[in-house]
Short mmCIF file of N, CA and C and ligand atoms in Angstrom, two decimals:
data_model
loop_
_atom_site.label_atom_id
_atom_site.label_comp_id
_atom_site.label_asym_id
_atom_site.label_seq_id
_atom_site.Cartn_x
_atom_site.Cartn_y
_atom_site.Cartn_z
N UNK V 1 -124.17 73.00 -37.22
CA UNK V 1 -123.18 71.92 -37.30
C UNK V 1 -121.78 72.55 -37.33
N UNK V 2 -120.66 71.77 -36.51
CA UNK V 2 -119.64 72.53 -36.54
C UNK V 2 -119.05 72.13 -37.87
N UNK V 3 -118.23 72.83 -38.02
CA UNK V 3 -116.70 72.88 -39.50
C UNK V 3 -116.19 71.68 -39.46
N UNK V 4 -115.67 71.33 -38.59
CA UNK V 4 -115.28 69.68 -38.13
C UNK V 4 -115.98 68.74 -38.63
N UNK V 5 -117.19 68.60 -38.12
CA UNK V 5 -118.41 67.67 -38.04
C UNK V 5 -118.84 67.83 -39.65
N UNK V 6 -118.78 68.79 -40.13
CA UNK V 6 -119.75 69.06 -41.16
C UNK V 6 -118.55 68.36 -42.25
N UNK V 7 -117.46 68.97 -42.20
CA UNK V 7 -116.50 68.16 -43.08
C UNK V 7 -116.08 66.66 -42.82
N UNK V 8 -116.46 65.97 -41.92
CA UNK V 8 -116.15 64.77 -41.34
C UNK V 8 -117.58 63.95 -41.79
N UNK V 9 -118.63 64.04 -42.42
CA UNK V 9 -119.70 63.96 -42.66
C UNK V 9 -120.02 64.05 -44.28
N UNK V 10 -119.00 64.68 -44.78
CA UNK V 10 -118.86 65.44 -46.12
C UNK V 10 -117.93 64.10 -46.91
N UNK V 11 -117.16 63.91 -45.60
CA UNK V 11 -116.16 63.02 -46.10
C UNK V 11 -116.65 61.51 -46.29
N UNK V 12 -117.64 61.18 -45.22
CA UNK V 12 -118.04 59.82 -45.23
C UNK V 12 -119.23 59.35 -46.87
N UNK V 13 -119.74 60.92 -47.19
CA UNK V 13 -120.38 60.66 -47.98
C UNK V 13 -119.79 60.69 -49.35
N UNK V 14 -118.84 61.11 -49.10
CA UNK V 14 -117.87 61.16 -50.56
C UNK V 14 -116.88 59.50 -50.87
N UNK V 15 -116.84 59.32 -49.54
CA UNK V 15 -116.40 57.94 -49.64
C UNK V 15 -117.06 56.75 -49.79
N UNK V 16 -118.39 57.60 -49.54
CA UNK V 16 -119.42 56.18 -49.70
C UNK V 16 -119.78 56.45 -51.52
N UNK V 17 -119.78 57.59 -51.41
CA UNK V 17 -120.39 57.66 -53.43
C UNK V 17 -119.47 56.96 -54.14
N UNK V 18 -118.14 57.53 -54.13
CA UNK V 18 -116.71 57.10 -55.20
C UNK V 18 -116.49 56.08 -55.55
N UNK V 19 -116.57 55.08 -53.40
CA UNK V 19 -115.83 53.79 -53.79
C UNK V 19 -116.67 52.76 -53.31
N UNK V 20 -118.14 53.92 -53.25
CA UNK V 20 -119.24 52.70 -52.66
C UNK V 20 -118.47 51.63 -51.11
N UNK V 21 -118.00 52.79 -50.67
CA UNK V 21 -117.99 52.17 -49.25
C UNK V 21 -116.49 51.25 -49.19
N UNK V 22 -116.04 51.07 -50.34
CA UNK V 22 -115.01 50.03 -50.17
C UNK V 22 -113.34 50.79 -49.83
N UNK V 23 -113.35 51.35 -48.79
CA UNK V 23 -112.05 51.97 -48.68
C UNK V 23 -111.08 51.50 -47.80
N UNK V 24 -110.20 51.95 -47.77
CA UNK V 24 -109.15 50.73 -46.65
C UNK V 24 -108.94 51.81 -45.66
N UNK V 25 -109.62 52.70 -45.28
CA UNK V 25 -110.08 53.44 -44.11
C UNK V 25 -111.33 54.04 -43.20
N UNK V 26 -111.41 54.00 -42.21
CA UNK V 26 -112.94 54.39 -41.39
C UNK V 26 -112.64 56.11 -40.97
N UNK V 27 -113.28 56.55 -40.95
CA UNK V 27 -113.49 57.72 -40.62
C UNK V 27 -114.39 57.68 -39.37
N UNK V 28 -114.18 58.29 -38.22
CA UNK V 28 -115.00 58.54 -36.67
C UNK V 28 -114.94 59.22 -36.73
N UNK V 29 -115.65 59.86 -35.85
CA UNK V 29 -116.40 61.11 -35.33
C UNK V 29 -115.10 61.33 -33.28
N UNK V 30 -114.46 62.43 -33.61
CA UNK V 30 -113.31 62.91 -32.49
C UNK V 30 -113.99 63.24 -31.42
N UNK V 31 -113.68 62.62 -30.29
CA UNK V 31 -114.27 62.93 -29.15
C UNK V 31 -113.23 64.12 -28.52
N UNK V 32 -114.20 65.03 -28.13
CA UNK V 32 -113.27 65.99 -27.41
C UNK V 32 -112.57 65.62 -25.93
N UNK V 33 -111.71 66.19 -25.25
CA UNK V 33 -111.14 65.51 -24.37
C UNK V 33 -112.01 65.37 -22.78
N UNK V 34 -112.64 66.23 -23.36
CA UNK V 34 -113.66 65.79 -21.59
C UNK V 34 -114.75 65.11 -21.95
N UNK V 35 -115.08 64.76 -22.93
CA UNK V 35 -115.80 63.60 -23.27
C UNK V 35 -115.82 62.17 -23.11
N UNK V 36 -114.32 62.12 -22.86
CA UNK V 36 -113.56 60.62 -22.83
C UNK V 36 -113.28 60.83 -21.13
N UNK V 37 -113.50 61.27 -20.54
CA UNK V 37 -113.41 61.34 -18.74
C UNK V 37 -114.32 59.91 -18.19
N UNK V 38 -113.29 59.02 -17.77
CA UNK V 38 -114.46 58.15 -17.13
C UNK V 38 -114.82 58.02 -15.42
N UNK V 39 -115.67 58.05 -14.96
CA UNK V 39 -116.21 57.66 -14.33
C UNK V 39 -115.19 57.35 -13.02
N UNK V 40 -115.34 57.84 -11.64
CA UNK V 40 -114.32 57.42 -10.96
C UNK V 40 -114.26 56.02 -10.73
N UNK V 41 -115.91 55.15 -10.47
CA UNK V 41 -115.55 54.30 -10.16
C UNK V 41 -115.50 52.79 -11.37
N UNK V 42 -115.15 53.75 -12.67
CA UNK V 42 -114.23 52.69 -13.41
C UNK V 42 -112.78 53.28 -13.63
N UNK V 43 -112.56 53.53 -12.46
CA UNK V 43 -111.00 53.56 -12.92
C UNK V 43 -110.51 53.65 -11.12
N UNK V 44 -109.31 53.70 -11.61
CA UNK V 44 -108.50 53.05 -10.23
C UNK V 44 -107.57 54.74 -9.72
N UNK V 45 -107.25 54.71 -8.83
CA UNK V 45 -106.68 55.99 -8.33
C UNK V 45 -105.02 55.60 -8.47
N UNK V 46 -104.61 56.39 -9.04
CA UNK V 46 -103.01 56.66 -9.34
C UNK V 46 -102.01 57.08 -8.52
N UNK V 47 -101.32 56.11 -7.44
CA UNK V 47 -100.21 56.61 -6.70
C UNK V 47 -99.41 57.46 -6.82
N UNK V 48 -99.01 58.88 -7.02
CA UNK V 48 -97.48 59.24 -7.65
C UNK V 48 -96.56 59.53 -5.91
N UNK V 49 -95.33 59.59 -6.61
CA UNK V 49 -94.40 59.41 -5.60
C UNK V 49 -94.58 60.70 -5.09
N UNK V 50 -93.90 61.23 -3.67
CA UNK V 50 -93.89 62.54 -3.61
C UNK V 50 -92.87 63.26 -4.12
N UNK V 51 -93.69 64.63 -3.86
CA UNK V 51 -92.32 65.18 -4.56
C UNK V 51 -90.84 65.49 -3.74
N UNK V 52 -89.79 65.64 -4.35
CA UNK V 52 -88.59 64.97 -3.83
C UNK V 52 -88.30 66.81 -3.50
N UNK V 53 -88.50 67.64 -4.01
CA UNK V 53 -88.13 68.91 -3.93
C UNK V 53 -87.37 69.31 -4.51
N UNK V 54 -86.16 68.65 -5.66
CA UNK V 54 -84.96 68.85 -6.05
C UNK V 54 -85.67 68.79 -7.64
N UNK V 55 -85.98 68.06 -7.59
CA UNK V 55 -86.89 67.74 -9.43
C UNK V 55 -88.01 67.79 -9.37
N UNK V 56 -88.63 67.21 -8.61
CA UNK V 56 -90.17 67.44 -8.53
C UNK V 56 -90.81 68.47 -7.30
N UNK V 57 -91.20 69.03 -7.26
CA UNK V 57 -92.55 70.02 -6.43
C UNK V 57 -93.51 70.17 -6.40
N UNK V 58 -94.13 70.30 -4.82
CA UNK V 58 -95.75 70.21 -4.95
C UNK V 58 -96.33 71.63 -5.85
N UNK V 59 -97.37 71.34 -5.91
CA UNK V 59 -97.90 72.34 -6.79
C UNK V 59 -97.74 74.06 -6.40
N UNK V 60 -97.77 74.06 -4.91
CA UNK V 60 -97.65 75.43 -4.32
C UNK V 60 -96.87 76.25 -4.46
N UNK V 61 -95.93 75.47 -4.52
CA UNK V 61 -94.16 75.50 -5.16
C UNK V 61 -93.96 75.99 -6.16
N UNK V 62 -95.03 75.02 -7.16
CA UNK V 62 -94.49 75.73 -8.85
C UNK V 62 -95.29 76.94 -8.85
N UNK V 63 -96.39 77.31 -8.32
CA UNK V 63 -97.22 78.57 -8.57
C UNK V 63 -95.89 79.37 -8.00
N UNK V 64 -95.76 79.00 -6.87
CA UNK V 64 -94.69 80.28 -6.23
C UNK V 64 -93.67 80.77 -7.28
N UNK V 65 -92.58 79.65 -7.42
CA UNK V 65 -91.72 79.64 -9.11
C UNK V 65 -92.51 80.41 -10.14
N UNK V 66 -93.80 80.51 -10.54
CA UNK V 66 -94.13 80.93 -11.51
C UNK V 66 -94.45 82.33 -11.37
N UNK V 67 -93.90 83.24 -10.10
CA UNK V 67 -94.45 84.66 -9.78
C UNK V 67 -95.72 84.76 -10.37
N UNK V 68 -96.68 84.08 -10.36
CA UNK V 68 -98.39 84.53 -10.91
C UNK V 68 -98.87 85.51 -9.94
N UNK V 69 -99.33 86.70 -10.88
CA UNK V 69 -99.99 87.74 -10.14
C UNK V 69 -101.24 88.26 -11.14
N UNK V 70 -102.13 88.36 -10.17
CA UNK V 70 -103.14 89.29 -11.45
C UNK V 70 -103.22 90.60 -10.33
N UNK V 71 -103.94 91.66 -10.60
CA UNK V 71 -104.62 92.63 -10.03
C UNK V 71 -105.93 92.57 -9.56
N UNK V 72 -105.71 92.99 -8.10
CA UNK V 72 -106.68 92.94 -7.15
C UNK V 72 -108.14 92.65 -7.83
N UNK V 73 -108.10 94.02 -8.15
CA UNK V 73 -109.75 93.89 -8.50
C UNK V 73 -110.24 93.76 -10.17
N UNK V 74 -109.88 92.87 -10.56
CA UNK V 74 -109.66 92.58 -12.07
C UNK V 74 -110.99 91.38 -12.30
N UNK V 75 -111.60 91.69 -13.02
CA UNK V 75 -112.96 90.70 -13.09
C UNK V 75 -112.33 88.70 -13.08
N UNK V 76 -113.64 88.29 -12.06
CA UNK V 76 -113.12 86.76 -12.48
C UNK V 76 -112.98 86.52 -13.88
N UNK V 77 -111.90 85.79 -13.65
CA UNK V 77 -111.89 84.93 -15.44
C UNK V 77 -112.26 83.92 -15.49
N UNK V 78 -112.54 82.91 -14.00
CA UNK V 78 -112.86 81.57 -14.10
C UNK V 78 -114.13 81.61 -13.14
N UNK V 79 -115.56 81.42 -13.82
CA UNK V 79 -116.75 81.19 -13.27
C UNK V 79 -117.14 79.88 -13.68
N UNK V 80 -118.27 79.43 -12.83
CA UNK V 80 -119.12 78.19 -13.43
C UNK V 80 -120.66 78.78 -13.65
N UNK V 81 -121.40 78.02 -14.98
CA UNK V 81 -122.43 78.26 -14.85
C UNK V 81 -123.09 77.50 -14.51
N UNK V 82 -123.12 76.65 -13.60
CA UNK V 82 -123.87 76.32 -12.27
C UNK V 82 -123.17 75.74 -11.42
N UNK V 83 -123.55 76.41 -10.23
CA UNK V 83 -122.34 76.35 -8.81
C UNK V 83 -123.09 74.90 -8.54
N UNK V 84 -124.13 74.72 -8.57
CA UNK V 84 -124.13 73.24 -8.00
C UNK V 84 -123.16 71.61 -8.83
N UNK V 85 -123.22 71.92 -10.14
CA UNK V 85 -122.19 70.99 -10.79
C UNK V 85 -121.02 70.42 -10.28
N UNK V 86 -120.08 71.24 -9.63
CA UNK V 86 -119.07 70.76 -9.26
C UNK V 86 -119.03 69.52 -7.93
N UNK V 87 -120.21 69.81 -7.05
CA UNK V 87 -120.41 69.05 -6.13
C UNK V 87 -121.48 67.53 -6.57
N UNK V 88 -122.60 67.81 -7.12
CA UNK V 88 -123.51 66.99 -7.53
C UNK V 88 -123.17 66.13 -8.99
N UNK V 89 -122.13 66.16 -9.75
CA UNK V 89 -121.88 66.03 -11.19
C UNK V 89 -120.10 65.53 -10.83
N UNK V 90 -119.82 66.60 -11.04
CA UNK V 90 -118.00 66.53 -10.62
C UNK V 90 -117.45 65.32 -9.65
N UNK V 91 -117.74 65.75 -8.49
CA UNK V 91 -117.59 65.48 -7.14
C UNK V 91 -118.29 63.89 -6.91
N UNK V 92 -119.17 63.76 -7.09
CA UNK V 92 -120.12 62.31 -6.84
C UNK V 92 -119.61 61.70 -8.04
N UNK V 93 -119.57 61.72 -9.64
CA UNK V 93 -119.63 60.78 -10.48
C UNK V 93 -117.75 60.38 -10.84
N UNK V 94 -116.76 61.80 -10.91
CA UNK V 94 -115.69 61.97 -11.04
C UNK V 94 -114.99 61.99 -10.19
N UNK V 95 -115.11 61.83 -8.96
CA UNK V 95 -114.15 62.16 -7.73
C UNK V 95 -113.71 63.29 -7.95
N UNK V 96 -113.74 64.68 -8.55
CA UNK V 96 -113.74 65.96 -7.97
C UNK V 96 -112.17 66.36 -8.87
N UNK V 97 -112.85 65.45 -10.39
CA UNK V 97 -111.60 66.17 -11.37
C UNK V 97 -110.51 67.17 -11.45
N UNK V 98 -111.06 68.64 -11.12
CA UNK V 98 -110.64 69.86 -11.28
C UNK V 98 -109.15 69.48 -9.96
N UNK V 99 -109.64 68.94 -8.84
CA UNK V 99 -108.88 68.82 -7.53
C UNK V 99 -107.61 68.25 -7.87
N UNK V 100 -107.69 68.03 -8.94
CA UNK V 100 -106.31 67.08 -9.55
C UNK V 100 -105.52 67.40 -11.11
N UNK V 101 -106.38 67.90 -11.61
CA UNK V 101 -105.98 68.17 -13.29
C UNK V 101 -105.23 69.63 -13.16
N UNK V 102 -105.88 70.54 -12.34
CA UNK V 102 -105.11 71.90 -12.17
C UNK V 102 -103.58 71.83 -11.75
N UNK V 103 -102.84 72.46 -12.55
CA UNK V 103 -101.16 72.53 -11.88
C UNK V 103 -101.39 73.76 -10.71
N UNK V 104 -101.77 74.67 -10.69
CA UNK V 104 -101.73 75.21 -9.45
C UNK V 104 -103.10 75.23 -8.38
N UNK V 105 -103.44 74.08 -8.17
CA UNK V 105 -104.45 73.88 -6.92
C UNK V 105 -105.49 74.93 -7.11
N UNK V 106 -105.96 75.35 -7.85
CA UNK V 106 -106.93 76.38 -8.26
C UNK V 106 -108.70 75.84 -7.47
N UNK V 107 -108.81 75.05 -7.85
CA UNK V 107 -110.16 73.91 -7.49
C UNK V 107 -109.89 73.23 -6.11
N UNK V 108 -110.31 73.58 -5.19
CA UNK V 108 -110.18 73.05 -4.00
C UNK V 108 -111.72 72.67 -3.64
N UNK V 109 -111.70 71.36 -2.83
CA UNK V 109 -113.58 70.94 -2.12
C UNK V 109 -113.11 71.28 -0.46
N UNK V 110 -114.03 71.87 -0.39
CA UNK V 110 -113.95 72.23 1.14
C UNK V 110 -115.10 71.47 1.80
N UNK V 111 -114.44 70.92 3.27
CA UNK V 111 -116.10 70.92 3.98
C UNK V 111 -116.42 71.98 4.47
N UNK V 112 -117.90 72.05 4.47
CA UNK V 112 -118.66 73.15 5.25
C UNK V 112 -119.23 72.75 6.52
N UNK V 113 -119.19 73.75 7.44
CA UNK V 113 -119.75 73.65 8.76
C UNK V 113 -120.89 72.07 8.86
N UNK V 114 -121.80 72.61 8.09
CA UNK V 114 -123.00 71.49 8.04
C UNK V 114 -122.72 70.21 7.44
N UNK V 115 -121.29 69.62 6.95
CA UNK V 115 -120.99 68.79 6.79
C UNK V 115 -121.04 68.18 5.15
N UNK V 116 -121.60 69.39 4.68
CA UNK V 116 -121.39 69.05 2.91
C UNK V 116 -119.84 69.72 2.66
N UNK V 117 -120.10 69.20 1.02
CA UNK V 117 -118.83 70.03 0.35
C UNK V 117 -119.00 71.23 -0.25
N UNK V 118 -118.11 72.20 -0.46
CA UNK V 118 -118.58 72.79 -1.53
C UNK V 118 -117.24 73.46 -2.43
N UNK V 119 -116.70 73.75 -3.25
CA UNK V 119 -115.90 74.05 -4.31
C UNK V 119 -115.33 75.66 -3.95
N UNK V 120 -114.09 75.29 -3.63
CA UNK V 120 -113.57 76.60 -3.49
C UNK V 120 -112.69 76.81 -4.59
N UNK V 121 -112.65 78.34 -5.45
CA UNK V 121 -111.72 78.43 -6.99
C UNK V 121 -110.79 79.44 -6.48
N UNK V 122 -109.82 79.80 -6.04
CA UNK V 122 -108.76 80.29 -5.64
C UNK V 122 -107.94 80.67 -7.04
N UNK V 123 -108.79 81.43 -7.84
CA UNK V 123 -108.32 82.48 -8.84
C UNK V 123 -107.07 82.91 -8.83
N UNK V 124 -106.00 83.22 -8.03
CA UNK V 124 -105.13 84.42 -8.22
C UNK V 124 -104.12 83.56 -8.73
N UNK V 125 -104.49 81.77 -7.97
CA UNK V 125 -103.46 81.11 -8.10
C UNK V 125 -102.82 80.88 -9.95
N UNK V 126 -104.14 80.71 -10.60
CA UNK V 126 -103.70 79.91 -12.11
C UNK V 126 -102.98 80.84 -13.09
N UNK V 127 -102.77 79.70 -13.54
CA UNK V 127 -101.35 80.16 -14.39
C UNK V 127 -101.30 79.64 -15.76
N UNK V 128 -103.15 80.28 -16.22
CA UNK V 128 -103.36 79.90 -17.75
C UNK V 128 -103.40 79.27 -18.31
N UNK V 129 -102.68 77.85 -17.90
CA UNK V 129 -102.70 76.63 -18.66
C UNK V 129 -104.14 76.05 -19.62
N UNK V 130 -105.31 76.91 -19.39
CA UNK V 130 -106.25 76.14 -19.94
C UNK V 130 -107.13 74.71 -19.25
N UNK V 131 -106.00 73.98 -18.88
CA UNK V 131 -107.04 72.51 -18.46
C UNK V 131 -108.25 72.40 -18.50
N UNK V 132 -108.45 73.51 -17.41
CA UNK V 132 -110.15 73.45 -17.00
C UNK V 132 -111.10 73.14 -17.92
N UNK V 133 -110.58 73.90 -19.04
CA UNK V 133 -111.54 75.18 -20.41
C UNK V 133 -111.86 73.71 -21.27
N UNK V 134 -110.48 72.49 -21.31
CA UNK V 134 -110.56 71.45 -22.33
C UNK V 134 -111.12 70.12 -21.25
N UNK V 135 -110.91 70.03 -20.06
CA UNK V 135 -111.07 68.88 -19.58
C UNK V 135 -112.30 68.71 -18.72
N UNK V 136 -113.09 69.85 -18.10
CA UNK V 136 -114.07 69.38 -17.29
C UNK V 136 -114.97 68.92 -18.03
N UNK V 137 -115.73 67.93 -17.18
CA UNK V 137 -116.83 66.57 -17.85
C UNK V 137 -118.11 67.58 -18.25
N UNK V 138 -118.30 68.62 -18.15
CA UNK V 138 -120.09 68.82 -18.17
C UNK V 138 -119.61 70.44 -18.81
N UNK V 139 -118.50 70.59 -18.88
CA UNK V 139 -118.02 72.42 -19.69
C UNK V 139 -118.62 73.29 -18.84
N UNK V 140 -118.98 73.21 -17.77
CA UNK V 140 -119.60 74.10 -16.86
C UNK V 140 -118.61 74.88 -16.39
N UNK V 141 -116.94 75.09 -16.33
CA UNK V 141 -116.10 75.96 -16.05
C UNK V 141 -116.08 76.97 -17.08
N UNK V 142 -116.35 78.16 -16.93
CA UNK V 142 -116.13 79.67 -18.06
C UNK V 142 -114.86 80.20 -17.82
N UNK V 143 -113.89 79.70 -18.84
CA UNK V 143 -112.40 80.07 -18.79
C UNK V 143 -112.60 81.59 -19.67
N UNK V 144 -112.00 82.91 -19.33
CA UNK V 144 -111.80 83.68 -20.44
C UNK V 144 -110.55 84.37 -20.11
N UNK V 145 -109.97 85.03 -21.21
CA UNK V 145 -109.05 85.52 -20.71
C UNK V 145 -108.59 86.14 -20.08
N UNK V 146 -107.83 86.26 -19.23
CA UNK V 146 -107.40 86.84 -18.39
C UNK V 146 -107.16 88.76 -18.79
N UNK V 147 -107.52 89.88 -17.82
CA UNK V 147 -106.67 90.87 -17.84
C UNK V 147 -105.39 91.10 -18.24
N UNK V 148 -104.95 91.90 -19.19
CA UNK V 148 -103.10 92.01 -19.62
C UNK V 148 -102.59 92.39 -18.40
N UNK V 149 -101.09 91.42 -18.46
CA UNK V 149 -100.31 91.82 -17.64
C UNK V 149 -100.20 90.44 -16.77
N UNK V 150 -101.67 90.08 -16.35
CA UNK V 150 -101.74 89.04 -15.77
C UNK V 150 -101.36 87.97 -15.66
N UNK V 151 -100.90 86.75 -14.68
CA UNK V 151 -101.05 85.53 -15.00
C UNK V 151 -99.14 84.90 -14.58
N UNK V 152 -98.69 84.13 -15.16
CA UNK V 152 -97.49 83.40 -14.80
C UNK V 152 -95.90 84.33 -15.51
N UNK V 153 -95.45 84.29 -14.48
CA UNK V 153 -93.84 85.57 -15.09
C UNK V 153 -92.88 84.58 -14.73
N UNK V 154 -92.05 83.94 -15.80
CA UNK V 154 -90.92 83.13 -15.66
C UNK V 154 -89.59 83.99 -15.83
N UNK V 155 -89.46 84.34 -15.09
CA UNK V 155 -87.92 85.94 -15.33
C UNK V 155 -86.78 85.04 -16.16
N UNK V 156 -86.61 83.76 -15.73
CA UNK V 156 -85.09 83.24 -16.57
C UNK V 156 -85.50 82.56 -17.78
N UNK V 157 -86.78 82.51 -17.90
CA UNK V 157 -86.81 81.74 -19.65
C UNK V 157 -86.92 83.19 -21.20
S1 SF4 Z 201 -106.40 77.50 -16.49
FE1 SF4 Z 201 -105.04 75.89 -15.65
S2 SF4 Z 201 -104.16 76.81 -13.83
FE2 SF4 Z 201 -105.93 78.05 -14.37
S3 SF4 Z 201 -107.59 77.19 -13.18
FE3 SF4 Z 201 -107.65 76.20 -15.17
S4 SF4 Z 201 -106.47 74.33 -14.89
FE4 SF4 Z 201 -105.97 75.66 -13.19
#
């Protein structure tokens, strides 16, 4: 049982002994954030404007801005443990989450010759933010840290 859970559990029973239940608060159980991911087709797809180039930029843009570099041959940091998820799970139930939550286009669906999809991860691009690690629906992305040195260089901040 996690620390969380176990104290969140600790708590309901202490509130049920003391005041026999009568408290002027509920205690729930926290859903983590890819838990609460719904379903593409209960939810509606979100227009945003384009980007204007002056304030806003496409994503390619900000990776570029962000000089992200790792070294050539530096172990992946971002695997899945199972390559089929992203297409059969992701892709069919979510409309293909990752394709949208990443700030630097990291998660791309490609077609293949034979007319399926399949998940291309374009590593060199990300720039640490995490997302992946907190938001995919099934935790099947293995975020770790990156090699030193690596990752997003902002020279003027
Ligand atoms: S850590 Fe951020 S930038 Fe890197 S792949 Fe995940 S979502 Fe994309």
């Amino acid at each position: 049982m996690s620390k969380g859970l176990y104290l969140g559990t600790f708590m309901v029973g202490l509130e049920q002994k003391v005041m026999g239940g009568n408290v002027p608060w509920t205690l729930h159980h926290q859903h983590a954030d890819y838990e609460t991911l719904k379903p593409a087709s209960q939810s509606k797809p979100i227009v945003y404007p384009k980007p204007d180039g002056k304030l806003t930029f496409d994503r390619l843009s900000s990776v570029f801005i962000s000089n992200t570099n790792h070294e050539e041959n530096q172990p992946a940091h971002l695997t899945l443990k199972d390559a089929s998820v992203p297409v059969n799970v992701n892709l069919r139930t979510y409309a293909g989450p990752e394709s949208r939550y990443c700030p630097a286009a990291v998660y791309e669906f490609i077609k293949t010759d034979d007319g399926n999809e399949r998940l291309q991860i374009n590593a060199q691009n990300c720039v640490h933010c995490k997302t992946c690690d907190i938001k995919d629906p099934t935790q099947n992305i293995v975020w770790v840290t990156p090699e030193g040195g690596g990752g997003p260089n902002y020279p003027n901040m």
